Amino acid sequence: MDRNKIYPWYFTGGAVFIYSLLCFIPGVLGILYSFTDWNNFSREINFVGLKNYISVFSGHSEYMSFIGNTLLFTIATTILKTVAGFCIALLLTQKFIKFKNFHRMVIFSPQVMSYLVVGLVFRSMLHPTTGFVNNFLKSIGLERLALNWLTDLKLVFPSVITVDVWKGMGYIMVVIIAGLVSISSAYYEAADIDGASFWQKTKSITIPLLKPVIINVIILNVTYGLRVFDMIYSLTNGGPGNATGVINTAVYKEFSKGNLAMGTTLSSILFFFILALLYFILRSMDHKEMET
Amino acid sequence: MYGTKKKIKHFFANCISVIMSILILTPLFVLIINSFKSSGEANSMSLTLPKVWMVENYKTVIEQGKLVTSFLNGFLYAVCSVSIIVTVVSAAAFVIGRNRRGVNRFLYFFIISGIAMPINTVALMKVMQLLQLMNTRLGIILIYAATNIPLSLFLSYGFVDTIPREIDEAAVIDGCNSFQLFRRVILPLFKPILSTLFVLNFMTVWNDFMMPLYYLNNSKKWPMTLAVYNFFGVFENSWNLVSADIILTLLPVLILFILGQKYIVSGVSAGSVKG
């Protein structure tokens, strides 16, 4: 039978059309516009070459701090979420834990809430004078620990990261549990006969067999972290000052100021960043497959 | 001796699980309790129960926060964009999944690269202006459809393999053309993955905040998330009202989550374990 006849190409038309029009074309157009001085104040658009890129990467511009913050946020949340998700997944697959499914459901539940809502909830919970966290700390006599979580320059980044981990770890847990369940119990039975301890089993069976899943989880976390917007915008709006500003909040700021060319330049930088990263990850995976 | 030691360990492990769950649930409890307090009591958030349970808070919020309109808007955007996604993605997944050579292979990777790629929001505005879609409901629906197509295609592409090819061959021999084959034979078998796509995409669209922020500047067209954000700005000092507002926004997704848990979890795990 003729495959091209039974499975005609135009069935893909709808998806390809909508995706190209509203995701791919803007991406290409954005890269082209990043070489211009496009803005809301004049009708003319002039070619300016690499000027926008140079002003982002020249010395100590505020843009560099946005890029730095984005990287810091990505690295910190990726490590914390992966480790936390893995530990909880291990814990909640043990036989002796009671109400496993209830715990799993509860820990996953923040994932279905909007980032915006989580941001607002924690903005009120972490309010220095009326928030729940500080009230609670005061009521149990820990007044010294009642701090300005979201306005203190030193504390704000760890606070934001903690909230993000609170929301995201359940998702990672579910993914890792799916991986854990697919590991054949024969390995563990053999290890039990040899008298292996829990840690030995984790180190020599679970982690090696879970490697593909963990790589996926890391890719998920990294691409989320680099693109983060809602969480930061609703929790701190990039403040205090620019302390928690990331690339996507900067894009929005430039967009509302009318500096469209700068906004699209920052977006394009993020695009190249993720493209390069995915290329390296995929290449290193191919490499490993060839070795084995 | 060995037995008691083990029991203590198990007890501690159980304690840790309970503490984790409490950590997740506390903010929710605080919100619920505060949403029923009078404005004076809610001035400082705490776990003490309200003296009088103020159900009026919810009424105030629904009236002042224009929640009915924004609820309907959010619902409209979610249902329409999810319908578009489900239609175009199931057709595309069927063809690409069955015939993985040549152009189809390219198209597949072309689309799923969108899972990781950021959207150039500024340039998208330009495209929207050219298409006369800025500040329109249709525009926002199409954007949601476009941004969620990649992950949906990825999920359903893997699912096509679970349907045996012999079914197609039998249908073709019986005289089905490709459209009938898809409509009458494949779509009914696609049901499980379509439910997953529906639930996952509905929640993504309902929870999104960035697209209306960029592309809708008319408050009459705002979905729930943006209405809540705006409400928070105006009533920042009345925690009781803000809490009630947040609870009302959360309610639909929490209900959907409890009802469709199976689909969500299978979608989430399929999406990343297979990849």
Coordinates of C-alpha atoms in Angstrom, one line a residue:
Chain A
M1 CA 0.0 0.0 0.0
D2 CA 1.1 3.5 -0.7
R3 CA 1.9 5.2 2.6
N4 CA 1.8 8.7 1.2
K5 CA -1.7 8.0 -0.1
I6 CA -3.2 6.6 3.2
Y7 CA -1.4 9.1 5.3
P8 CA -1.6 12.3 3.3
W9 CA 0.8 15.1 4.2
Y10 CA -1.9 17.7 4.5
F11 CA -3.2 16.2 7.7
T12 CA -0.3 17.9 9.4
G13 CA -1.3 21.2 7.8
G14 CA -3.2 22.8 10.6
A15 CA -0.6 22.2 13.3
V16 CA 2.3 23.3 11.0
F17 CA 0.5 26.4 9.9
I18 CA -0.5 27.7 13.3
Y19 CA 2.8 26.8 14.8
S20 CA 4.8 28.4 12.0
L21 CA 2.7 31.5 12.0
L22 CA 2.7 32.3 15.7
C23 CA 5.9 30.7 17.0
F24 CA 8.4 30.2 14.2
I25 CA 7.9 33.3 12.1
P26 CA 8.0 35.6 15.2
G27 CA 11.3 33.9 16.2
V28 CA 12.9 34.6 12.9
L29 CA 11.4 38.1 12.6
G30 CA 12.6 38.8 16.1
I31 CA 16.2 38.0 15.2
L32 CA 16.0 40.2 12.1
Y33 CA 14.5 43.1 14.2
S34 CA 17.3 42.7 16.8
F35 CA 19.7 44.4 14.2
T36 CA 17.5 47.5 14.0
D37 CA 16.4 50.4 16.2
W38 CA 12.7 49.5 16.1
N39 CA 10.8 51.4 18.8
N40 CA 7.4 52.9 19.5
F41 CA 8.4 56.5 19.1
S42 CA 9.3 56.7 15.4
R43 CA 7.8 55.1 12.4
E44 CA 11.2 54.5 10.7
I45 CA 13.1 51.4 11.3
N46 CA 16.9 51.6 10.6
F47 CA 19.5 48.9 10.4
V48 CA 22.0 49.4 13.2
G49 CA 24.1 46.2 12.9
L50 CA 25.2 44.7 16.2
K51 CA 24.7 47.8 18.3
N52 CA 22.0 46.2 20.5
Y53 CA 24.1 43.1 21.1
I54 CA 27.1 45.3 22.0
S55 CA 25.1 47.4 24.4
V56 CA 23.9 44.2 26.2
F57 CA 27.4 42.6 26.5
S58 CA 29.4 45.8 27.0
G59 CA 31.0 45.8 30.5
H60 CA 28.7 46.3 33.5
S61 CA 25.3 47.0 31.8
E62 CA 22.2 46.1 33.8
Y63 CA 21.5 43.6 31.1
M64 CA 24.4 41.5 32.2
S65 CA 23.0 41.3 35.7
F66 CA 19.7 40.1 34.2
I67 CA 21.6 37.4 32.3
G68 CA 23.5 36.5 35.5
N69 CA 20.3 36.3 37.5
T70 CA 18.7 34.1 35.0
L71 CA 21.7 31.7 35.1
L72 CA 21.8 31.7 38.9
F73 CA 18.1 31.0 39.1
T74 CA 18.3 28.2 36.6
I75 CA 21.3 26.5 38.2
A76 CA 19.9 26.8 41.7
T77 CA 16.4 25.6 40.9
T78 CA 17.6 22.8 38.7
I79 CA 19.8 21.3 41.4
L80 CA 17.4 21.8 44.2
K81 CA 14.3 20.5 42.3
T82 CA 16.1 17.5 41.0
V83 CA 17.5 16.5 44.3
A84 CA 14.3 17.2 46.3
G85 CA 12.2 15.5 43.6
F86 CA 14.5 12.5 43.6
C87 CA 14.5 12.2 47.5
I88 CA 10.8 12.5 47.8
A89 CA 10.2 10.0 45.0
L90 CA 12.5 7.5 46.7
L91 CA 10.7 8.1 50.0
L92 CA 7.2 7.8 48.6
T93 CA 7.9 4.5 46.8
Q94 CA 9.0 2.7 49.9
K95 CA 6.6 0.0 51.0
F96 CA 6.3 1.1 54.7
I97 CA 5.1 4.6 54.0
K98 CA 1.4 5.0 54.9
F99 CA -1.0 7.0 52.7
K100 CA 1.6 7.1 49.8
N101 CA -0.9 8.2 47.2
F102 CA -2.3 10.9 49.3
H103 CA 1.2 12.4 49.9
R104 CA 2.0 12.1 46.2
M105 CA -1.2 13.9 45.3
V106 CA -0.6 16.7 47.8
I107 CA 3.0 17.3 46.9
F108 CA 2.1 17.4 43.2
S109 CA -0.8 19.7 43.7
P110 CA 1.1 23.1 43.5
Q111 CA 1.9 22.1 39.9
V112 CA -1.6 22.7 38.8
M113 CA -1.8 26.1 40.3
S114 CA -1.0 29.1 38.3
Y115 CA 2.5 30.6 38.8
L116 CA 0.8 33.9 39.3
V117 CA -1.4 32.6 42.1
V118 CA 1.5 30.9 43.8
G119 CA 3.5 34.2 43.5
L120 CA 0.6 36.2 45.0
V121 CA 0.1 33.7 47.8
F122 CA 3.7 33.8 48.8
R123 CA 3.8 37.5 48.5
S124 CA 1.2 37.8 51.1
M125 CA 2.6 34.9 53.2
L126 CA 6.0 36.5 53.3
H127 CA 4.9 40.0 54.0
P128 CA 7.3 41.4 56.7
T129 CA 4.6 42.7 59.2
T130 CA 1.3 41.0 58.4
G131 CA 2.5 37.8 56.6
F132 CA 1.8 34.3 57.9
V133 CA 5.5 33.3 58.0
N134 CA 6.7 36.1 60.2
N135 CA 3.6 35.9 62.5
F136 CA 4.2 32.2 63.0
L137 CA 7.9 32.7 63.7
K138 CA 7.0 35.4 66.3
S139 CA 4.4 33.3 67.9
I140 CA 6.8 30.4 68.6
G141 CA 9.4 32.9 70.0
L142 CA 11.8 33.1 67.0
E143 CA 11.5 36.8 66.5
R144 CA 15.1 37.0 65.3
L145 CA 14.2 34.9 62.3
A146 CA 11.3 37.1 61.2
L147 CA 13.0 38.8 58.3
N148 CA 12.1 40.9 55.3
W149 CA 12.0 37.9 53.0
L150 CA 11.2 39.7 49.8
T151 CA 12.7 43.1 50.3
D152 CA 16.1 42.3 51.8
L153 CA 18.7 42.3 49.0
K154 CA 20.5 39.3 50.4
L155 CA 17.4 37.2 51.1
V156 CA 15.2 37.9 48.1
F157 CA 16.9 35.5 45.7
P158 CA 16.9 32.5 48.1
S159 CA 13.2 33.3 48.9
V160 CA 12.3 33.3 45.2
I161 CA 14.2 30.1 44.6
T162 CA 12.5 28.4 47.6
V163 CA 9.1 29.3 46.4
D164 CA 9.9 28.0 42.9
V165 CA 11.2 24.7 44.4
W166 CA 8.0 24.5 46.6
K167 CA 5.9 24.6 43.4
G168 CA 8.0 22.6 41.0
M169 CA 9.4 19.7 43.1
G170 CA 6.1 17.7 42.9
Y171 CA 6.3 17.6 39.1
I172 CA 9.8 16.2 39.2
M173 CA 8.8 13.7 41.8
V174 CA 6.0 12.3 39.6
V175 CA 8.4 12.0 36.7
I176 CA 11.0 10.2 38.8
I177 CA 8.4 7.9 40.4
A178 CA 7.3 6.9 36.9
G179 CA 11.0 6.1 36.2
L180 CA 11.4 4.2 39.5
V181 CA 8.4 2.1 38.9
S182 CA 9.7 0.9 35.5
I183 CA 12.9 -0.5 37.1
S184 CA 12.5 -4.3 37.3
S185 CA 12.3 -5.6 40.9
A186 CA 14.6 -8.5 39.9
Y187 CA 17.6 -6.2 40.4
Y188 CA 16.6 -5.4 44.0
E189 CA 15.8 -9.0 44.8
A190 CA 19.3 -10.1 43.6
A191 CA 20.8 -7.3 45.6
D192 CA 18.9 -8.3 48.7
I193 CA 20.2 -11.9 48.4
D194 CA 23.7 -10.4 48.3
G195 CA 22.9 -8.4 51.5
A196 CA 23.1 -5.0 50.0
S197 CA 22.1 -2.0 52.1
F198 CA 19.5 0.6 51.1
W199 CA 22.2 3.1 50.2
Q200 CA 24.2 0.5 48.2
K201 CA 21.1 -0.3 46.2
T202 CA 20.3 3.3 45.6
K203 CA 23.9 4.0 44.4
S204 CA 24.5 1.0 42.3
I205 CA 21.0 0.2 40.9
T206 CA 18.6 3.1 41.1
I207 CA 20.7 6.0 40.1
P208 CA 22.5 4.3 37.1
L209 CA 19.2 2.9 35.8
L210 CA 17.4 6.2 36.3
K211 CA 20.0 8.2 34.3
P212 CA 17.9 8.8 31.2
V213 CA 15.0 10.0 33.3
I214 CA 17.3 12.3 35.3
I215 CA 18.8 13.8 32.1
N216 CA 15.2 14.5 30.9
V217 CA 14.4 16.1 34.2
I218 CA 17.4 18.3 34.0
I219 CA 16.6 19.4 30.5
L220 CA 13.0 20.2 31.7
N221 CA 14.3 22.2 34.6
V222 CA 16.9 24.1 32.7
T223 CA 14.6 25.2 29.9
Y224 CA 12.0 26.2 32.4
G225 CA 14.5 28.2 34.5
L226 CA 15.9 30.1 31.5
R227 CA 12.5 31.1 30.4
V228 CA 11.1 32.0 33.8
F229 CA 8.7 35.0 33.9
D230 CA 5.4 34.5 35.7
M231 CA 7.0 33.5 39.0
I232 CA 9.4 36.4 39.2
Y233 CA 6.9 38.9 37.9
S234 CA 4.2 38.1 40.4
L235 CA 6.5 37.6 43.4
T236 CA 8.9 40.5 43.2
N237 CA 8.4 42.1 39.8
G238 CA 12.2 42.0 39.4
G239 CA 12.7 44.0 42.6
P240 CA 14.0 45.3 44.9
G241 CA 15.8 47.4 42.4
N242 CA 17.0 44.9 39.8
A243 CA 18.0 42.3 42.3
T244 CA 15.8 39.5 40.9
G245 CA 15.3 40.7 37.3
V246 CA 15.7 38.0 34.7
I247 CA 15.8 38.0 30.9
N248 CA 12.1 37.7 30.4
T249 CA 11.1 40.3 33.0
A250 CA 13.6 42.6 31.2
V251 CA 12.0 41.8 27.9
Y252 CA 8.6 42.9 29.3
K253 CA 10.1 46.0 30.8
E254 CA 11.6 47.0 27.4
F255 CA 8.3 46.1 25.7
S256 CA 6.3 48.4 28.0
K257 CA 8.8 51.2 27.6
G258 CA 8.6 50.9 23.9
N259 CA 12.2 49.8 23.3
L260 CA 11.0 47.0 21.0
A261 CA 14.4 46.4 19.4
M262 CA 16.0 45.9 22.8
G263 CA 13.2 43.5 23.9
T264 CA 13.6 41.4 20.8
T265 CA 17.4 41.4 21.2
L266 CA 17.1 40.0 24.7
S267 CA 14.6 37.4 23.5
S268 CA 17.0 36.4 20.7
I269 CA 19.9 36.0 23.1
L270 CA 17.8 33.7 25.1
F271 CA 16.9 31.8 22.0
F272 CA 20.5 31.3 20.9
F273 CA 21.4 30.3 24.5
I274 CA 18.8 27.5 24.6
L275 CA 19.6 26.4 21.1
A276 CA 23.3 26.0 22.0
L277 CA 22.5 24.3 25.2
L278 CA 20.2 21.8 23.5
Y279 CA 22.7 21.1 20.8
F280 CA 25.4 20.3 23.4
I281 CA 23.0 18.1 25.5
L282 CA 21.8 16.2 22.4
R283 CA 25.4 15.8 21.1
S284 CA 26.7 14.5 24.4
M285 CA 23.8 12.0 24.5
D286 CA 24.6 10.7 21.0
H287 CA 28.2 10.4 22.0
K288 CA 27.4 8.2 25.0
E289 CA 25.1 6.0 22.9
M290 CA 28.0 5.3 20.5
E291 CA 30.3 4.3 23.3
T292 CA 28.0 1.7 24.7
Chain B
M1 CA 17.2 -5.1 68.4
Y2 CA 17.2 -5.1 64.6
G3 CA 13.4 -4.9 64.5
T4 CA 13.1 -1.9 66.8
K5 CA 15.8 0.0 64.9
K6 CA 13.9 -0.7 61.7
K7 CA 10.6 0.4 63.2
I8 CA 12.2 3.7 64.4
K9 CA 13.5 4.3 60.9
H10 CA 10.1 3.6 59.3
F11 CA 8.5 5.9 61.8
F12 CA 10.9 8.8 60.9
A13 CA 10.4 8.2 57.2
N14 CA 6.6 8.4 57.7
C15 CA 7.1 11.6 59.8
I16 CA 9.1 13.2 57.0
S17 CA 6.4 12.4 54.4
V18 CA 3.7 14.0 56.7
I19 CA 5.8 17.1 57.2
M20 CA 6.3 17.5 53.5
S21 CA 2.6 17.3 52.9
I22 CA 2.0 19.8 55.7
L23 CA 4.5 22.2 54.1
I24 CA 2.5 22.1 50.9
L25 CA -0.9 22.3 52.5
T26 CA -0.2 25.1 55.0
P27 CA -0.5 28.0 52.5
L28 CA -3.7 26.6 51.3
F29 CA -5.2 26.4 54.8
V30 CA -4.0 29.9 55.6
L31 CA -5.8 31.1 52.5
I32 CA -9.0 29.4 53.2
I33 CA -9.2 30.5 56.8
N34 CA -8.3 34.1 55.9
S35 CA -10.8 34.3 53.2
F36 CA -13.6 34.0 55.8
K37 CA -12.2 36.6 58.2
S38 CA -13.3 40.2 58.7
S39 CA -10.9 42.7 57.4
G40 CA -9.7 43.6 60.9
E41 CA -9.0 40.0 61.8
A42 CA -7.2 39.3 58.5
N43 CA -4.8 42.2 59.0
S44 CA -2.3 39.7 60.3
M45 CA -2.4 36.3 58.7
S46 CA -2.5 33.4 61.2
L47 CA -4.0 30.0 61.7
T48 CA -6.5 31.2 64.3
L49 CA -10.0 30.5 63.2
P50 CA -12.2 33.5 62.4
K51 CA -14.7 34.6 65.1
V52 CA -17.5 35.1 62.6
W53 CA -17.3 33.2 59.3
M54 CA -17.7 36.0 56.7
V55 CA -19.2 34.3 53.6
E56 CA -20.0 37.8 52.3
N57 CA -16.3 38.2 51.4
Y58 CA -16.9 35.9 48.4
K59 CA -19.8 38.0 47.3
T60 CA -17.8 41.2 47.5
V61 CA -15.0 39.7 45.5
I62 CA -17.2 38.4 42.8
E63 CA -18.9 41.8 42.4
Q64 CA -15.9 44.0 42.8
G65 CA -13.4 41.8 41.0
K66 CA -15.5 41.4 37.9
L67 CA -15.0 37.7 38.3
V68 CA -18.0 36.5 36.3
T69 CA -16.7 38.1 33.1
S70 CA -13.1 37.0 33.6
F71 CA -14.2 33.5 34.5
L72 CA -16.2 33.3 31.3
N73 CA -13.3 34.7 29.3
G74 CA -10.8 32.3 30.8
F75 CA -13.2 29.4 30.1
L76 CA -13.7 30.5 26.5
Y77 CA -10.0 30.8 25.8
A78 CA -9.2 27.5 27.4
V79 CA -12.0 25.5 25.7
C80 CA -11.5 27.1 22.2
S81 CA -7.7 26.8 22.2
V82 CA -7.8 23.2 23.6
S83 CA -10.3 22.2 20.9
I84 CA -8.0 23.6 18.2
I85 CA -5.0 21.8 19.7
V86 CA -6.8 18.5 20.0
T87 CA -8.0 18.7 16.4
V88 CA -4.9 19.7 14.6
V89 CA -2.5 17.7 16.8
S90 CA -4.4 14.4 16.5
A91 CA -4.5 14.7 12.7
A92 CA -0.8 15.6 12.6
A93 CA 0.3 12.9 15.1
F94 CA -1.6 10.2 13.1
V95 CA 0.1 11.0 9.8
I96 CA 3.6 11.7 11.2
G97 CA 3.5 8.8 13.6
R98 CA 2.5 6.3 10.8
N99 CA 4.8 7.6 8.1
R100 CA 8.0 8.7 9.8
R101 CA 10.1 9.3 6.7
G102 CA 11.2 12.3 4.7
V103 CA 9.3 15.5 5.2
N104 CA 7.3 14.2 8.1
R105 CA 10.4 13.5 10.1
F106 CA 11.5 17.1 9.5
L107 CA 8.1 18.5 10.4
Y108 CA 8.1 16.5 13.6
F109 CA 11.4 17.9 14.8
F110 CA 10.5 21.4 13.5
I111 CA 7.4 21.4 15.7
I112 CA 8.7 19.7 18.9
S113 CA 11.7 22.1 19.0
G114 CA 9.1 24.5 20.2
I115 CA 8.9 22.6 23.6
A116 CA 12.2 24.2 24.6
M117 CA 12.3 27.4 22.6
P118 CA 11.3 30.7 24.0
I119 CA 8.6 32.7 22.3
N120 CA 9.8 36.1 21.0
T121 CA 7.0 38.0 22.5
V122 CA 7.9 41.4 21.0
A123 CA 8.1 40.1 17.4
L124 CA 4.9 38.1 18.0
M125 CA 3.2 41.4 18.7
K126 CA 4.3 42.6 15.2
V127 CA 2.8 39.5 13.6
M128 CA -0.4 40.0 15.5
Q129 CA -0.7 43.6 14.4
L130 CA -0.2 42.5 10.8
L131 CA -2.9 39.9 11.1
Q132 CA -5.2 42.4 12.9
L133 CA -5.3 40.1 15.9
M134 CA -4.0 42.4 18.6
N135 CA -6.4 42.8 21.5
T136 CA -8.8 40.2 20.1
R137 CA -10.2 37.1 21.7
L138 CA -9.4 35.1 18.5
G139 CA -5.8 36.3 18.7
I140 CA -5.2 35.1 22.2
I141 CA -6.9 31.7 21.4
L142 CA -4.6 31.2 18.4
I143 CA -1.6 32.1 20.4
Y144 CA -2.5 29.5 23.1
A145 CA -3.1 26.9 20.4
A146 CA 0.3 27.6 18.8
T147 CA 2.4 27.6 22.0
N148 CA 0.9 24.3 23.2
I149 CA 1.0 22.4 20.0
P150 CA 4.7 21.2 20.4
L151 CA 4.3 19.3 23.7
S152 CA 0.9 17.9 22.7
L153 CA 2.3 16.6 19.4
F154 CA 5.2 15.0 21.3
L155 CA 2.8 13.3 23.7
S156 CA 0.4 11.9 21.0
Y157 CA 3.2 10.9 18.6
G158 CA 4.4 8.4 21.2
F159 CA 0.8 7.2 21.5
V160 CA 0.3 6.4 17.8
D161 CA 2.6 3.4 18.1
T162 CA 0.3 1.7 20.6
I163 CA -2.4 1.3 17.9
P164 CA -1.5 -1.6 15.6
R165 CA -1.0 -0.9 11.9
E166 CA -3.1 -3.9 10.9
I167 CA -6.2 -1.9 11.9
D168 CA -5.4 0.7 9.2
E169 CA -4.7 -2.0 6.6
A170 CA -8.0 -3.7 7.4
A171 CA -9.9 -0.4 7.1
V172 CA -8.3 0.5 3.8
I173 CA -9.1 -2.9 2.4
D174 CA -12.7 -2.4 3.5
G175 CA -12.7 0.7 1.4
C176 CA -12.0 3.5 3.8
N177 CA -10.3 6.6 2.5
S178 CA -7.8 8.3 4.7
F179 CA -10.3 10.8 6.1
Q180 CA -12.7 8.0 7.1
L181 CA -9.9 6.0 8.4
F182 CA -8.9 8.8 10.7
R183 CA -12.5 9.8 11.7
R184 CA -14.0 6.4 12.2
V185 CA -11.1 4.2 13.2
I186 CA -8.2 6.1 14.7
L187 CA -10.0 8.9 16.6
P188 CA -12.0 6.6 18.8
L189 CA -8.8 4.7 19.7
F190 CA -7.1 8.0 20.5
K191 CA -9.5 8.8 23.3
P192 CA -7.1 8.2 26.3
I193 CA -4.4 10.5 24.9
L194 CA -7.0 13.1 23.9
S195 CA -8.3 13.3 27.5
T196 CA -4.7 13.8 28.7
L197 CA -4.2 16.6 26.1
F198 CA -7.5 18.2 27.1
V199 CA -6.8 18.2 30.8
L200 CA -3.1 19.3 30.5
N201 CA -3.7 22.0 28.0
F202 CA -6.8 23.3 29.8
M203 CA -4.8 23.9 32.9
T204 CA -1.9 25.5 31.1
V205 CA -4.2 27.9 29.3
W206 CA -6.3 28.7 32.4
N207 CA -3.1 29.3 34.4
D208 CA -1.3 31.4 31.9
F209 CA -0.6 35.0 32.7
M210 CA 2.0 36.3 30.2
M211 CA 0.0 36.3 27.0
P212 CA -2.9 38.4 28.2
L213 CA -0.4 40.7 29.8
Y214 CA 1.2 41.3 26.4
Y215 CA -1.6 41.1 24.0
L216 CA -4.9 42.1 25.8
N217 CA -5.1 45.6 27.1
N218 CA -8.9 45.7 27.5
S219 CA -9.9 44.6 31.0
K220 CA -13.2 43.3 29.6
K221 CA -11.3 40.6 27.8
W222 CA -9.0 39.5 30.7
P223 CA -9.0 36.0 31.9
M224 CA -9.0 35.0 35.7
T225 CA -5.3 35.3 36.3
L226 CA -5.0 38.9 35.1
A227 CA -8.2 39.9 36.9
V228 CA -6.7 38.4 40.1
Y229 CA -3.4 40.2 39.6
N230 CA -5.2 43.5 39.1
F231 CA -7.5 42.9 42.2
F232 CA -4.4 42.2 44.3
G233 CA -3.0 45.6 43.2
V234 CA -6.1 47.4 44.3
F235 CA -6.9 45.5 47.5
E236 CA -3.4 44.7 48.6
N237 CA -4.3 45.5 52.2
S238 CA -7.4 43.5 52.6
W239 CA -6.0 40.0 52.8
N240 CA -9.4 38.5 53.4
L241 CA -10.7 39.6 50.0
V242 CA -7.4 38.8 48.2
S243 CA -7.5 35.3 49.8
A244 CA -11.1 34.8 48.7
D245 CA -10.2 35.9 45.2
I246 CA -7.3 33.5 45.0
I247 CA -9.4 30.6 46.2
L248 CA -12.0 31.3 43.5
T249 CA -9.3 31.2 40.9
L250 CA -7.8 28.0 42.2
L251 CA -11.1 26.2 42.5
P252 CA -11.6 25.2 38.8
V253 CA -8.1 23.8 38.4
L254 CA -8.2 22.0 41.7
I255 CA -11.5 20.3 40.8
L256 CA -10.2 19.4 37.4
F257 CA -7.0 18.1 39.0
I258 CA -8.9 15.9 41.4
L259 CA -11.2 14.6 38.6
G260 CA -8.5 14.2 36.0
Q261 CA -5.6 13.2 38.1
K262 CA -5.1 9.9 36.2
Y263 CA -4.7 11.8 32.9
I264 CA -2.4 14.5 34.3
V265 CA 0.0 12.1 35.9
S266 CA 0.1 9.8 32.9
G267 CA 0.7 12.8 30.6
V268 CA 3.4 14.2 32.8
S269 CA 5.2 10.9 33.2
A270 CA 4.9 9.9 29.5
G271 CA 6.1 13.3 28.4
S272 CA 9.4 13.0 30.2
V273 CA 10.2 9.3 30.6
K274 CA 9.9 8.5 26.9
G275 CA 11.7 11.6 25.6

